[in-house]
mmCIF file with all atom_site columns, C-alpha atoms in Angstrom:
data_model
loop_
_atom_site.group_PDB
_atom_site.id
_atom_site.type_symbol
_atom_site.label_atom_id
_atom_site.label_alt_id
_atom_site.label_comp_id
_atom_site.label_asym_id
_atom_site.label_entity_id
_atom_site.label_seq_id
_atom_site.pdbx_PDB_ins_code
_atom_site.Cartn_x
_atom_site.Cartn_y
_atom_site.Cartn_z
_atom_site.occupancy
_atom_site.B_iso_or_equiv
_atom_site.pdbx_formal_charge
_atom_site.auth_seq_id
_atom_site.auth_comp_id
_atom_site.auth_asym_id
_atom_site.auth_atom_id
_atom_site.pdbx_PDB_model_num
ATOM 1   C CA . UNK W 1 1   ? 91.783  -119.010 57.306 1.00 0.00 ? 903  UNK W CA 1
ATOM 2   C CA . UNK W 1 2   ? 89.281  -120.956 59.039 1.00 0.00 ? 904  UNK W CA 1
ATOM 3   C CA . UNK W 1 3   ? 85.937  -119.144 60.757 1.00 0.00 ? 905  UNK W CA 1
ATOM 4   C CA . UNK W 1 4   ? 84.942  -119.269 64.641 1.00 0.00 ? 906  UNK W CA 1
ATOM 5   C CA . UNK W 1 5   ? 81.782  -117.485 65.249 1.00 0.00 ? 907  UNK W CA 1
ATOM 6   C CA . UNK W 1 6   ? 80.708  -116.429 68.745 1.00 0.00 ? 908  UNK W CA 1
ATOM 7   C CA . UNK W 1 7   ? 77.172  -115.637 70.004 1.00 0.00 ? 909  UNK W CA 1
ATOM 8   C CA . UNK W 1 8   ? 76.354  -113.203 71.673 1.00 0.00 ? 910  UNK W CA 1
ATOM 9   C CA . UNK W 1 9   ? 78.640  -110.456 70.817 1.00 0.00 ? 911  UNK W CA 1
ATOM 10  C CA . UNK W 1 10  ? 77.646  -108.759 73.915 1.00 0.00 ? 912  UNK W CA 1
ATOM 11  C CA . UNK W 1 11  ? 75.224  -109.104 76.923 1.00 0.00 ? 913  UNK W CA 1
ATOM 12  C CA . UNK W 1 12  ? 74.438  -107.099 80.117 1.00 0.00 ? 914  UNK W CA 1
ATOM 13  C CA . UNK W 1 13  ? 72.616  -109.024 82.760 1.00 0.00 ? 915  UNK W CA 1
ATOM 14  C CA . UNK W 1 14  ? 71.878  -108.725 86.509 1.00 0.00 ? 916  UNK W CA 1
ATOM 15  C CA . UNK W 1 15  ? 73.926  -109.933 89.205 1.00 0.00 ? 917  UNK W CA 1
ATOM 16  C CA . UNK W 1 16  ? 72.790  -113.270 90.120 1.00 0.00 ? 918  UNK W CA 1
ATOM 17  C CA . UNK W 1 17  ? 71.983  -114.512 86.754 1.00 0.00 ? 919  UNK W CA 1
ATOM 18  C CA . UNK W 1 18  ? 73.523  -117.339 84.441 1.00 0.00 ? 920  UNK W CA 1
ATOM 19  C CA . UNK W 1 19  ? 74.858  -116.073 80.863 1.00 0.00 ? 921  UNK W CA 1
ATOM 20  C CA . UNK W 1 20  ? 75.606  -118.742 78.257 1.00 0.00 ? 922  UNK W CA 1
ATOM 21  C CA . UNK W 1 21  ? 78.132  -118.159 75.151 1.00 0.00 ? 923  UNK W CA 1
ATOM 22  C CA . UNK W 1 22  ? 78.478  -120.191 72.454 1.00 0.00 ? 924  UNK W CA 1
ATOM 23  C CA . UNK W 1 23  ? 81.375  -120.978 70.202 1.00 0.00 ? 925  UNK W CA 1
ATOM 24  C CA . UNK W 1 24  ? 81.379  -122.414 66.876 1.00 0.00 ? 926  UNK W CA 1
ATOM 25  C CA . UNK W 1 25  ? 83.608  -123.397 64.260 1.00 0.00 ? 927  UNK W CA 1
ATOM 26  C CA . UNK W 1 26  ? 82.114  -122.892 60.798 1.00 0.00 ? 928  UNK W CA 1
ATOM 27  C CA . UNK W 1 27  ? 83.934  -124.370 58.446 1.00 0.00 ? 929  UNK W CA 1
ATOM 28  C CA . UNK W 1 28  ? 85.954  -127.142 59.878 1.00 0.00 ? 930  UNK W CA 1
ATOM 29  C CA . UNK W 1 29  ? 85.598  -129.474 63.072 1.00 0.00 ? 931  UNK W CA 1
ATOM 30  C CA . UNK W 1 30  ? 87.383  -128.941 65.989 1.00 0.00 ? 932  UNK W CA 1
ATOM 31  C CA . UNK W 1 31  ? 87.945  -131.378 68.671 1.00 0.00 ? 933  UNK W CA 1
ATOM 32  C CA . UNK W 1 32  ? 89.610  -128.810 71.144 1.00 0.00 ? 934  UNK W CA 1
ATOM 33  C CA . UNK W 1 33  ? 88.389  -125.350 71.780 1.00 0.00 ? 935  UNK W CA 1
ATOM 34  C CA . UNK W 1 34  ? 89.871  -123.029 74.101 1.00 0.00 ? 936  UNK W CA 1
ATOM 35  C CA . UNK W 1 35  ? 88.140  -120.213 76.332 1.00 0.00 ? 937  UNK W CA 1
ATOM 36  C CA . UNK W 1 36  ? 89.963  -117.280 77.259 1.00 0.00 ? 938  UNK W CA 1
ATOM 37  C CA . UNK W 1 37  ? 89.379  -113.977 79.219 1.00 0.00 ? 939  UNK W CA 1
ATOM 38  C CA . UNK W 1 38  ? 90.690  -110.433 78.644 1.00 0.00 ? 940  UNK W CA 1
ATOM 39  C CA . UNK W 1 39  ? 90.798  -107.602 80.851 1.00 0.00 ? 941  UNK W CA 1
ATOM 40  C CA . UNK W 1 40  ? 91.374  -104.053 78.871 1.00 0.00 ? 942  UNK W CA 1
ATOM 41  C CA . UNK W 1 41  ? 95.014  -103.496 77.621 1.00 0.00 ? 943  UNK W CA 1
ATOM 42  C CA . UNK W 1 42  ? 96.039  -106.881 78.787 1.00 0.00 ? 944  UNK W CA 1
ATOM 43  C CA . UNK W 1 43  ? 96.833  -110.086 77.214 1.00 0.00 ? 945  UNK W CA 1
ATOM 44  C CA . UNK W 1 44  ? 94.746  -113.173 76.674 1.00 0.00 ? 946  UNK W CA 1
ATOM 45  C CA . UNK W 1 45  ? 94.398  -115.334 79.990 1.00 0.00 ? 947  UNK W CA 1
ATOM 46  C CA . UNK W 1 46  ? 93.520  -118.792 79.085 1.00 0.00 ? 948  UNK W CA 1
ATOM 47  C CA . UNK W 1 47  ? 90.525  -120.037 81.587 1.00 0.00 ? 949  UNK W CA 1
ATOM 48  C CA . UNK W 1 48  ? 89.815  -123.592 80.199 1.00 0.00 ? 950  UNK W CA 1
ATOM 49  C CA . UNK W 1 49  ? 90.388  -126.187 77.355 1.00 0.00 ? 951  UNK W CA 1
ATOM 50  C CA . UNK W 1 50  ? 87.430  -127.849 76.088 1.00 0.00 ? 952  UNK W CA 1
ATOM 51  C CA . UNK W 1 51  ? 87.420  -131.143 74.647 1.00 0.00 ? 953  UNK W CA 1
ATOM 52  C CA . UNK W 1 52  ? 84.908  -132.803 72.669 1.00 0.00 ? 954  UNK W CA 1
ATOM 53  C CA . UNK W 1 53  ? 83.153  -135.331 74.426 1.00 0.00 ? 955  UNK W CA 1
ATOM 54  C CA . UNK W 1 54  ? 84.823  -135.016 77.376 1.00 0.00 ? 956  UNK W CA 1
ATOM 55  C CA . UNK W 1 55  ? 84.985  -132.903 80.564 1.00 0.00 ? 957  UNK W CA 1
ATOM 56  C CA . UNK W 1 56  ? 87.165  -129.618 80.301 1.00 0.00 ? 958  UNK W CA 1
ATOM 57  C CA . UNK W 1 57  ? 90.324  -128.696 81.658 1.00 0.00 ? 959  UNK W CA 1
ATOM 58  C CA . UNK W 1 58  ? 90.484  -125.376 83.899 1.00 0.00 ? 960  UNK W CA 1
ATOM 59  C CA . UNK W 1 59  ? 93.344  -123.724 84.505 1.00 0.00 ? 961  UNK W CA 1
ATOM 60  C CA . UNK W 1 60  ? 94.536  -122.845 87.959 1.00 0.00 ? 962  UNK W CA 1
ATOM 61  C CA . UNK W 1 61  ? 92.396  -120.400 89.933 1.00 0.00 ? 963  UNK W CA 1
ATOM 62  C CA . UNK W 1 62  ? 89.651  -120.902 87.395 1.00 0.00 ? 964  UNK W CA 1
ATOM 63  C CA . UNK W 1 63  ? 86.188  -122.213 89.216 1.00 0.00 ? 965  UNK W CA 1
ATOM 64  C CA . UNK W 1 64  ? 84.927  -125.038 87.295 1.00 0.00 ? 966  UNK W CA 1
ATOM 65  C CA . UNK W 1 65  ? 81.490  -124.734 89.108 1.00 0.00 ? 967  UNK W CA 1
ATOM 66  C CA . UNK W 1 66  ? 81.386  -121.191 88.090 1.00 0.00 ? 968  UNK W CA 1
ATOM 67  C CA . UNK W 1 67  ? 82.450  -121.473 84.432 1.00 0.00 ? 969  UNK W CA 1
ATOM 68  C CA . UNK W 1 68  ? 80.608  -124.433 83.187 1.00 0.00 ? 970  UNK W CA 1
ATOM 69  C CA . UNK W 1 69  ? 81.888  -125.410 79.692 1.00 0.00 ? 971  UNK W CA 1
ATOM 70  C CA . UNK W 1 70  ? 79.997  -128.100 77.507 1.00 0.00 ? 972  UNK W CA 1
ATOM 71  C CA . UNK W 1 71  ? 81.459  -129.445 74.200 1.00 0.00 ? 973  UNK W CA 1
ATOM 72  C CA . UNK W 1 72  ? 78.877  -131.530 72.864 1.00 0.00 ? 974  UNK W CA 1
ATOM 73  C CA . UNK W 1 73  ? 79.623  -131.651 69.263 1.00 0.00 ? 975  UNK W CA 1
ATOM 74  C CA . UNK W 1 74  ? 82.777  -131.114 67.060 1.00 0.00 ? 976  UNK W CA 1
ATOM 75  C CA . UNK W 1 75  ? 81.401  -127.435 65.936 1.00 0.00 ? 977  UNK W CA 1
ATOM 76  C CA . UNK W 1 76  ? 80.265  -126.235 69.183 1.00 0.00 ? 978  UNK W CA 1
ATOM 77  C CA . UNK W 1 77  ? 81.543  -125.329 72.659 1.00 0.00 ? 979  UNK W CA 1
ATOM 78  C CA . UNK W 1 78  ? 79.659  -123.442 75.426 1.00 0.00 ? 980  UNK W CA 1
ATOM 79  C CA . UNK W 1 79  ? 80.859  -121.365 78.304 1.00 0.00 ? 981  UNK W CA 1
ATOM 80  C CA . UNK W 1 80  ? 78.002  -120.640 80.985 1.00 0.00 ? 982  UNK W CA 1
ATOM 81  C CA . UNK W 1 81  ? 78.949  -118.204 83.519 1.00 0.00 ? 983  UNK W CA 1
ATOM 82  C CA . UNK W 1 82  ? 76.974  -118.960 86.453 1.00 0.00 ? 984  UNK W CA 1
ATOM 83  C CA . UNK W 1 83  ? 75.690  -116.491 89.107 1.00 0.00 ? 985  UNK W CA 1
ATOM 84  C CA . UNK W 1 84  ? 77.178  -113.905 87.649 1.00 0.00 ? 986  UNK W CA 1
ATOM 85  C CA . UNK W 1 85  ? 78.793  -110.808 89.530 1.00 0.00 ? 987  UNK W CA 1
ATOM 86  C CA . UNK W 1 86  ? 80.156  -107.611 88.518 1.00 0.00 ? 988  UNK W CA 1
ATOM 87  C CA . UNK W 1 87  ? 83.699  -109.036 88.864 1.00 0.00 ? 989  UNK W CA 1
ATOM 88  C CA . UNK W 1 88  ? 82.766  -111.535 86.024 1.00 0.00 ? 990  UNK W CA 1
ATOM 89  C CA . UNK W 1 89  ? 82.377  -108.469 83.746 1.00 0.00 ? 991  UNK W CA 1
ATOM 90  C CA . UNK W 1 90  ? 85.083  -108.990 81.177 1.00 0.00 ? 992  UNK W CA 1
ATOM 91  C CA . UNK W 1 91  ? 85.753  -109.672 77.152 1.00 0.00 ? 993  UNK W CA 1
ATOM 92  C CA . UNK W 1 92  ? 85.262  -113.617 76.807 1.00 0.00 ? 994  UNK W CA 1
ATOM 93  C CA . UNK W 1 93  ? 86.918  -115.050 73.514 1.00 0.00 ? 995  UNK W CA 1
ATOM 94  C CA . UNK W 1 94  ? 87.027  -118.462 72.386 1.00 0.00 ? 996  UNK W CA 1
ATOM 95  C CA . UNK W 1 95  ? 89.322  -120.307 69.857 1.00 0.00 ? 997  UNK W CA 1
ATOM 96  C CA . UNK W 1 96  ? 89.088  -123.158 68.013 1.00 0.00 ? 998  UNK W CA 1
ATOM 97  C CA . UNK W 1 97  ? 91.978  -125.563 67.131 1.00 0.00 ? 999  UNK W CA 1
ATOM 98  C CA . UNK W 1 98  ? 92.140  -126.391 63.478 1.00 0.00 ? 1000 UNK W CA 1
ATOM 99  C CA . UNK W 1 99  ? 94.413  -129.752 62.836 1.00 0.00 ? 1001 UNK W CA 1
ATOM 100 C CA . UNK W 1 100 ? 96.283  -130.465 59.117 1.00 0.00 ? 1002 UNK W CA 1
ATOM 101 C CA . UNK W 1 101 ? 99.064  -132.170 58.000 1.00 0.00 ? 1003 UNK W CA 1
ATOM 102 C CA . UNK W 1 102 ? 101.307 -129.413 58.942 1.00 0.00 ? 1004 UNK W CA 1
ATOM 103 C CA . UNK W 1 103 ? 99.962  -128.849 62.285 1.00 0.00 ? 1005 UNK W CA 1
ATOM 104 C CA . UNK W 1 104 ? 97.615  -127.216 64.508 1.00 0.00 ? 1006 UNK W CA 1
ATOM 105 C CA . UNK W 1 105 ? 96.379  -123.824 63.964 1.00 0.00 ? 1007 UNK W CA 1
ATOM 106 C CA . UNK W 1 106 ? 94.181  -121.709 66.512 1.00 0.00 ? 1008 UNK W CA 1
ATOM 107 C CA . UNK W 1 107 ? 91.560  -119.191 65.249 1.00 0.00 ? 1009 UNK W CA 1
ATOM 108 C CA . UNK W 1 108 ? 89.627  -116.783 67.542 1.00 0.00 ? 1010 UNK W CA 1
ATOM 109 C CA . UNK W 1 109 ? 86.234  -115.952 67.793 1.00 0.00 ? 1011 UNK W CA 1
ATOM 110 C CA . UNK W 1 110 ? 84.823  -112.228 67.648 1.00 0.00 ? 1012 UNK W CA 1
ATOM 111 C CA . UNK W 1 111 ? 84.385  -112.259 71.523 1.00 0.00 ? 1013 UNK W CA 1
ATOM 112 C CA . UNK W 1 112 ? 81.728  -111.691 73.698 1.00 0.00 ? 1014 UNK W CA 1
ATOM 113 C CA . UNK W 1 113 ? 81.525  -108.818 76.160 1.00 0.00 ? 1015 UNK W CA 1
ATOM 114 C CA . UNK W 1 114 ? 79.776  -109.522 79.429 1.00 0.00 ? 1016 UNK W CA 1
ATOM 115 C CA . UNK W 1 115 ? 78.689  -106.827 81.700 1.00 0.00 ? 1017 UNK W CA 1
ATOM 116 C CA . UNK W 1 116 ? 76.890  -107.531 84.822 1.00 0.00 ? 1018 UNK W CA 1
ATOM 117 C CA . UNK W 1 117 ? 74.971  -105.169 86.740 1.00 0.00 ? 1019 UNK W CA 1
ATOM 118 C CA . UNK Y 2 1   ? 105.710 -124.378 82.224 1.00 0.00 ? 975  UNK Y CA 1
ATOM 119 C CA . UNK Y 2 2   ? 106.168 -122.211 78.994 1.00 0.00 ? 976  UNK Y CA 1
ATOM 120 C CA . UNK Y 2 3   ? 106.941 -118.591 79.787 1.00 0.00 ? 977  UNK Y CA 1
ATOM 121 C CA . UNK Y 2 4   ? 106.937 -115.912 76.967 1.00 0.00 ? 978  UNK Y CA 1
ATOM 122 C CA . UNK Y 2 5   ? 108.323 -112.598 77.027 1.00 0.00 ? 979  UNK Y CA 1
ATOM 123 C CA . UNK Y 2 6   ? 107.439 -109.948 74.710 1.00 0.00 ? 980  UNK Y CA 1
ATOM 124 C CA . UNK Y 2 7   ? 109.048 -106.546 74.268 1.00 0.00 ? 981  UNK Y CA 1
ATOM 125 C CA . UNK Y 2 8   ? 108.358 -103.474 73.646 1.00 0.00 ? 982  UNK Y CA 1
ATOM 126 C CA . UNK Y 2 9   ? 105.045 -103.068 75.605 1.00 0.00 ? 983  UNK Y CA 1
ATOM 127 C CA . UNK Y 2 10  ? 104.491 -100.241 73.147 1.00 0.00 ? 984  UNK Y CA 1
ATOM 128 C CA . UNK Y 2 11  ? 105.943 -99.068  69.784 1.00 0.00 ? 985  UNK Y CA 1
ATOM 129 C CA . UNK Y 2 12  ? 105.583 -95.917  67.716 1.00 0.00 ? 986  UNK Y CA 1
ATOM 130 C CA . UNK Y 2 13  ? 107.012 -95.729  64.198 1.00 0.00 ? 987  UNK Y CA 1
ATOM 131 C CA . UNK Y 2 14  ? 106.410 -93.342  61.447 1.00 0.00 ? 988  UNK Y CA 1
ATOM 132 C CA . UNK Y 2 15  ? 104.387 -94.588  58.440 1.00 0.00 ? 989  UNK Y CA 1
ATOM 133 C CA . UNK Y 2 16  ? 106.867 -96.338  55.878 1.00 0.00 ? 990  UNK Y CA 1
ATOM 134 C CA . UNK Y 2 17  ? 109.228 -97.026  58.684 1.00 0.00 ? 991  UNK Y CA 1
ATOM 135 C CA . UNK Y 2 18  ? 109.778 -100.766 60.007 1.00 0.00 ? 992  UNK Y CA 1
ATOM 136 C CA . UNK Y 2 19  ? 108.767 -102.412 63.060 1.00 0.00 ? 993  UNK Y CA 1
ATOM 137 C CA . UNK Y 2 20  ? 110.195 -105.257 65.088 1.00 0.00 ? 994  UNK Y CA 1
ATOM 138 C CA . UNK Y 2 21  ? 108.699 -107.029 68.046 1.00 0.00 ? 995  UNK Y CA 1
ATOM 139 C CA . UNK Y 2 22  ? 110.794 -109.619 69.901 1.00 0.00 ? 996  UNK Y CA 1
ATOM 140 C CA . UNK Y 2 23  ? 109.664 -112.783 71.905 1.00 0.00 ? 997  UNK Y CA 1
ATOM 141 C CA . UNK Y 2 24  ? 111.511 -114.916 74.012 1.00 0.00 ? 998  UNK Y CA 1
ATOM 142 C CA . UNK Y 2 25  ? 110.254 -118.425 75.369 1.00 0.00 ? 999  UNK Y CA 1
ATOM 143 C CA . UNK Y 2 26  ? 111.287 -120.763 78.069 1.00 0.00 ? 1000 UNK Y CA 1
ATOM 144 C CA . UNK Y 2 27  ? 110.405 -124.192 77.007 1.00 0.00 ? 1001 UNK Y CA 1
ATOM 145 C CA . UNK Y 2 28  ? 113.079 -125.564 74.345 1.00 0.00 ? 1002 UNK Y CA 1
ATOM 146 C CA . UNK Y 2 29  ? 110.118 -128.261 73.604 1.00 0.00 ? 1003 UNK Y CA 1
ATOM 147 C CA . UNK Y 2 30  ? 108.007 -125.559 71.932 1.00 0.00 ? 1004 UNK Y CA 1
ATOM 148 C CA . UNK Y 2 31  ? 108.003 -125.815 68.370 1.00 0.00 ? 1005 UNK Y CA 1
ATOM 149 C CA . UNK Y 2 32  ? 105.014 -123.465 67.331 1.00 0.00 ? 1006 UNK Y CA 1
ATOM 150 C CA . UNK Y 2 33  ? 105.171 -119.830 67.191 1.00 0.00 ? 1007 UNK Y CA 1
ATOM 151 C CA . UNK Y 2 34  ? 101.961 -117.736 65.954 1.00 0.00 ? 1008 UNK Y CA 1
ATOM 152 C CA . UNK Y 2 35  ? 101.795 -114.055 65.940 1.00 0.00 ? 1009 UNK Y CA 1
ATOM 153 C CA . UNK Y 2 36  ? 98.157  -112.232 66.390 1.00 0.00 ? 1010 UNK Y CA 1
ATOM 154 C CA . UNK Y 2 37  ? 97.040  -108.843 65.646 1.00 0.00 ? 1011 UNK Y CA 1
ATOM 155 C CA . UNK Y 2 38  ? 94.139  -107.527 67.474 1.00 0.00 ? 1012 UNK Y CA 1
ATOM 156 C CA . UNK Y 2 39  ? 92.264  -104.404 66.948 1.00 0.00 ? 1013 UNK Y CA 1
ATOM 157 C CA . UNK Y 2 40  ? 90.556  -102.548 69.824 1.00 0.00 ? 1014 UNK Y CA 1
ATOM 158 C CA . UNK Y 2 41  ? 87.375  -104.738 70.800 1.00 0.00 ? 1015 UNK Y CA 1
ATOM 159 C CA . UNK Y 2 42  ? 88.143  -107.104 67.994 1.00 0.00 ? 1016 UNK Y CA 1
ATOM 160 C CA . UNK Y 2 43  ? 89.183  -110.695 67.909 1.00 0.00 ? 1017 UNK Y CA 1
ATOM 161 C CA . UNK Y 2 44  ? 92.988  -111.574 67.726 1.00 0.00 ? 1018 UNK Y CA 1
ATOM 162 C CA . UNK Y 2 45  ? 93.717  -112.269 64.151 1.00 0.00 ? 1019 UNK Y CA 1
ATOM 163 C CA . UNK Y 2 46  ? 96.564  -114.682 62.995 1.00 0.00 ? 1020 UNK Y CA 1
ATOM 164 C CA . UNK Y 2 47  ? 98.677  -113.041 60.743 1.00 0.00 ? 1021 UNK Y CA 1
ATOM 165 C CA . UNK Y 2 48  ? 101.729 -115.281 60.387 1.00 0.00 ? 1022 UNK Y CA 1
ATOM 166 C CA . UNK Y 2 49  ? 103.295 -118.174 62.084 1.00 0.00 ? 1023 UNK Y CA 1
ATOM 167 C CA . UNK Y 2 50  ? 106.352 -120.500 61.882 1.00 0.00 ? 1024 UNK Y CA 1
ATOM 168 C CA . UNK Y 2 51  ? 107.389 -123.825 63.052 1.00 0.00 ? 1025 UNK Y CA 1
ATOM 169 C CA . UNK Y 2 52  ? 110.585 -124.822 64.273 1.00 0.00 ? 1026 UNK Y CA 1
ATOM 170 C CA . UNK Y 2 53  ? 111.510 -126.551 61.169 1.00 0.00 ? 1027 UNK Y CA 1
ATOM 171 C CA . UNK Y 2 54  ? 112.143 -123.286 59.520 1.00 0.00 ? 1028 UNK Y CA 1
ATOM 172 C CA . UNK Y 2 55  ? 114.098 -120.144 60.708 1.00 0.00 ? 1029 UNK Y CA 1
ATOM 173 C CA . UNK Y 2 56  ? 112.036 -117.384 58.693 1.00 0.00 ? 1030 UNK Y CA 1
ATOM 174 C CA . UNK Y 2 57  ? 108.752 -117.253 57.039 1.00 0.00 ? 1031 UNK Y CA 1
ATOM 175 C CA . UNK Y 2 58  ? 107.813 -114.180 55.008 1.00 0.00 ? 1032 UNK Y CA 1
ATOM 176 C CA . UNK Y 2 59  ? 104.297 -113.028 53.951 1.00 0.00 ? 1033 UNK Y CA 1
ATOM 177 C CA . UNK Y 2 60  ? 104.446 -109.714 51.835 1.00 0.00 ? 1034 UNK Y CA 1
ATOM 178 C CA . UNK Y 2 61  ? 105.207 -107.060 54.600 1.00 0.00 ? 1035 UNK Y CA 1
ATOM 179 C CA . UNK Y 2 62  ? 105.312 -109.217 57.365 1.00 0.00 ? 1036 UNK Y CA 1
ATOM 180 C CA . UNK Y 2 63  ? 108.134 -111.734 58.180 1.00 0.00 ? 1037 UNK Y CA 1
ATOM 181 C CA . UNK Y 2 64  ? 108.859 -113.917 61.368 1.00 0.00 ? 1038 UNK Y CA 1
ATOM 182 C CA . UNK Y 2 65  ? 112.214 -115.427 62.179 1.00 0.00 ? 1039 UNK Y CA 1
ATOM 183 C CA . UNK Y 2 66  ? 113.219 -117.822 64.620 1.00 0.00 ? 1040 UNK Y CA 1
ATOM 184 C CA . UNK Y 2 67  ? 116.509 -118.501 66.728 1.00 0.00 ? 1041 UNK Y CA 1
ATOM 185 C CA . UNK Y 2 68  ? 115.862 -121.963 68.419 1.00 0.00 ? 1042 UNK Y CA 1
ATOM 186 C CA . UNK Y 2 69  ? 119.110 -121.889 69.890 1.00 0.00 ? 1043 UNK Y CA 1
ATOM 187 C CA . UNK Y 2 70  ? 118.526 -118.345 71.614 1.00 0.00 ? 1044 UNK Y CA 1
ATOM 188 C CA . UNK Y 2 71  ? 114.862 -119.409 72.222 1.00 0.00 ? 1045 UNK Y CA 1
ATOM 189 C CA . UNK Y 2 72  ? 113.575 -116.215 70.539 1.00 0.00 ? 1046 UNK Y CA 1
ATOM 190 C CA . UNK Y 2 73  ? 111.592 -115.175 67.596 1.00 0.00 ? 1047 UNK Y CA 1
ATOM 191 C CA . UNK Y 2 74  ? 110.587 -111.751 66.363 1.00 0.00 ? 1048 UNK Y CA 1
ATOM 192 C CA . UNK Y 2 75  ? 107.941 -109.999 64.132 1.00 0.00 ? 1049 UNK Y CA 1
ATOM 193 C CA . UNK Y 2 76  ? 109.081 -107.662 61.315 1.00 0.00 ? 1050 UNK Y CA 1
ATOM 194 C CA . UNK Y 2 77  ? 106.847 -105.373 59.595 1.00 0.00 ? 1051 UNK Y CA 1
ATOM 195 C CA . UNK Y 2 78  ? 108.095 -103.445 56.792 1.00 0.00 ? 1052 UNK Y CA 1
ATOM 196 C CA . UNK Y 2 79  ? 106.683 -100.278 55.197 1.00 0.00 ? 1053 UNK Y CA 1
ATOM 197 C CA . UNK Y 2 80  ? 104.164 -99.547  58.137 1.00 0.00 ? 1054 UNK Y CA 1
ATOM 198 C CA . UNK Y 2 81  ? 100.800 -98.339  57.364 1.00 0.00 ? 1055 UNK Y CA 1
ATOM 199 C CA . UNK Y 2 82  ? 98.386  -96.592  59.901 1.00 0.00 ? 1056 UNK Y CA 1
ATOM 200 C CA . UNK Y 2 83  ? 96.011  -99.826  59.558 1.00 0.00 ? 1057 UNK Y CA 1
ATOM 201 C CA . UNK Y 2 84  ? 98.951  -101.850 60.970 1.00 0.00 ? 1058 UNK Y CA 1
ATOM 202 C CA . UNK Y 2 85  ? 98.223  -99.973  64.502 1.00 0.00 ? 1059 UNK Y CA 1
ATOM 203 C CA . UNK Y 2 86  ? 97.064  -102.770 66.824 1.00 0.00 ? 1060 UNK Y CA 1
ATOM 204 C CA . UNK Y 2 87  ? 98.031  -104.951 69.726 1.00 0.00 ? 1061 UNK Y CA 1
ATOM 205 C CA . UNK Y 2 88  ? 100.455 -107.530 68.553 1.00 0.00 ? 1062 UNK Y CA 1
ATOM 206 C CA . UNK Y 2 89  ? 100.616 -110.839 70.471 1.00 0.00 ? 1063 UNK Y CA 1
ATOM 207 C CA . UNK Y 2 90  ? 103.203 -113.724 70.270 1.00 0.00 ? 1064 UNK Y CA 1
ATOM 208 C CA . UNK Y 2 91  ? 102.665 -117.148 71.355 1.00 0.00 ? 1065 UNK Y CA 1
ATOM 209 C CA . UNK Y 2 92  ? 104.603 -120.465 71.715 1.00 0.00 ? 1066 UNK Y CA 1
ATOM 210 C CA . UNK Y 2 93  ? 102.959 -124.030 72.002 1.00 0.00 ? 1067 UNK Y CA 1
ATOM 211 C CA . UNK Y 2 94  ? 104.700 -127.461 72.165 1.00 0.00 ? 1068 UNK Y CA 1
ATOM 212 C CA . UNK Y 2 95  ? 103.592 -130.251 69.774 1.00 0.00 ? 1069 UNK Y CA 1
ATOM 213 C CA . UNK Y 2 96  ? 100.795 -132.897 71.152 1.00 0.00 ? 1070 UNK Y CA 1
ATOM 214 C CA . UNK Y 2 97  ? 97.904  -130.542 71.144 1.00 0.00 ? 1071 UNK Y CA 1
ATOM 215 C CA . UNK Y 2 98  ? 99.218  -128.502 74.065 1.00 0.00 ? 1072 UNK Y CA 1
ATOM 216 C CA . UNK Y 2 99  ? 97.889  -124.834 74.817 1.00 0.00 ? 1073 UNK Y CA 1
ATOM 217 C CA . UNK Y 2 100 ? 99.371  -121.530 73.401 1.00 0.00 ? 1074 UNK Y CA 1
ATOM 218 C CA . UNK Y 2 101 ? 101.121 -119.323 75.999 1.00 0.00 ? 1075 UNK Y CA 1
ATOM 219 C CA . UNK Y 2 102 ? 100.982 -115.838 74.957 1.00 0.00 ? 1076 UNK Y CA 1
ATOM 220 C CA . UNK Y 2 103 ? 103.208 -112.932 75.378 1.00 0.00 ? 1077 UNK Y CA 1
ATOM 221 C CA . UNK Y 2 104 ? 101.916 -109.766 77.019 1.00 0.00 ? 1078 UNK Y CA 1
ATOM 222 C CA . UNK Y 2 105 ? 101.332 -107.642 73.588 1.00 0.00 ? 1079 UNK Y CA 1
ATOM 223 C CA . UNK Y 2 106 ? 102.872 -104.729 72.001 1.00 0.00 ? 1080 UNK Y CA 1
ATOM 224 C CA . UNK Y 2 107 ? 100.669 -101.438 71.072 1.00 0.00 ? 1081 UNK Y CA 1
ATOM 225 C CA . UNK Y 2 108 ? 102.046 -100.686 67.665 1.00 0.00 ? 1082 UNK Y CA 1
ATOM 226 C CA . UNK Y 2 109 ? 101.168 -97.309  66.674 1.00 0.00 ? 1083 UNK Y CA 1
ATOM 227 C CA . UNK Y 2 110 ? 102.304 -96.147  63.279 1.00 0.00 ? 1084 UNK Y CA 1
ATOM 228 C CA . UNK Y 2 111 ? 101.811 -92.308  62.872 1.00 0.00 ? 1085 UNK Y CA 1
ATOM 229 C CA . UNK Y 2 112 ? 101.423 -90.180  59.925 1.00 0.00 ? 1086 UNK Y CA 1
#
């Protein structure tokens, strides 16, 4: 299957700082990427849909000014957690959608574990 | 919007036995149903998917069945092995680029 990378794999930061997470599709172009948040032993919660060259679409309850998303190229989307607080500590996972003749398939990055002190 | 329910939440089987995980969805327009396997601290990995133009798909020890009338689909794992132990998520999506809606996950434990 297609490969999606995510960087960094883990990050520890102080409260009030901003953290940027990168998501890259390595062997395909992705006009659409997705950002999820996952708490321990829970399902994937979609935060926003990132569209190349346009504004992201945020899910209800997700603050767009806190979670900034940029999808400037067909292989890169970034999520910036601004003014991070301990409650933002979580596992953040991106995915990229690959389109083919048979339909779309979504592949996930390895995730970023964010710990805010 | 779409709602996906997944059962059971935990499943314990003996090595070599079969495991079945079931999901139901609410939106009859959904036409794509992937299954992901997620090991602890790792990414969800696509293990099999099915589109609504077929009723069953098999890949070695893994199979997925789809009943569009009843709006449910199932994952079947035969001859389970300890490395099958993980959390499995089902999902559903409508055509036209809509987002995936995930089930709540099933923790599968294969015991020796």
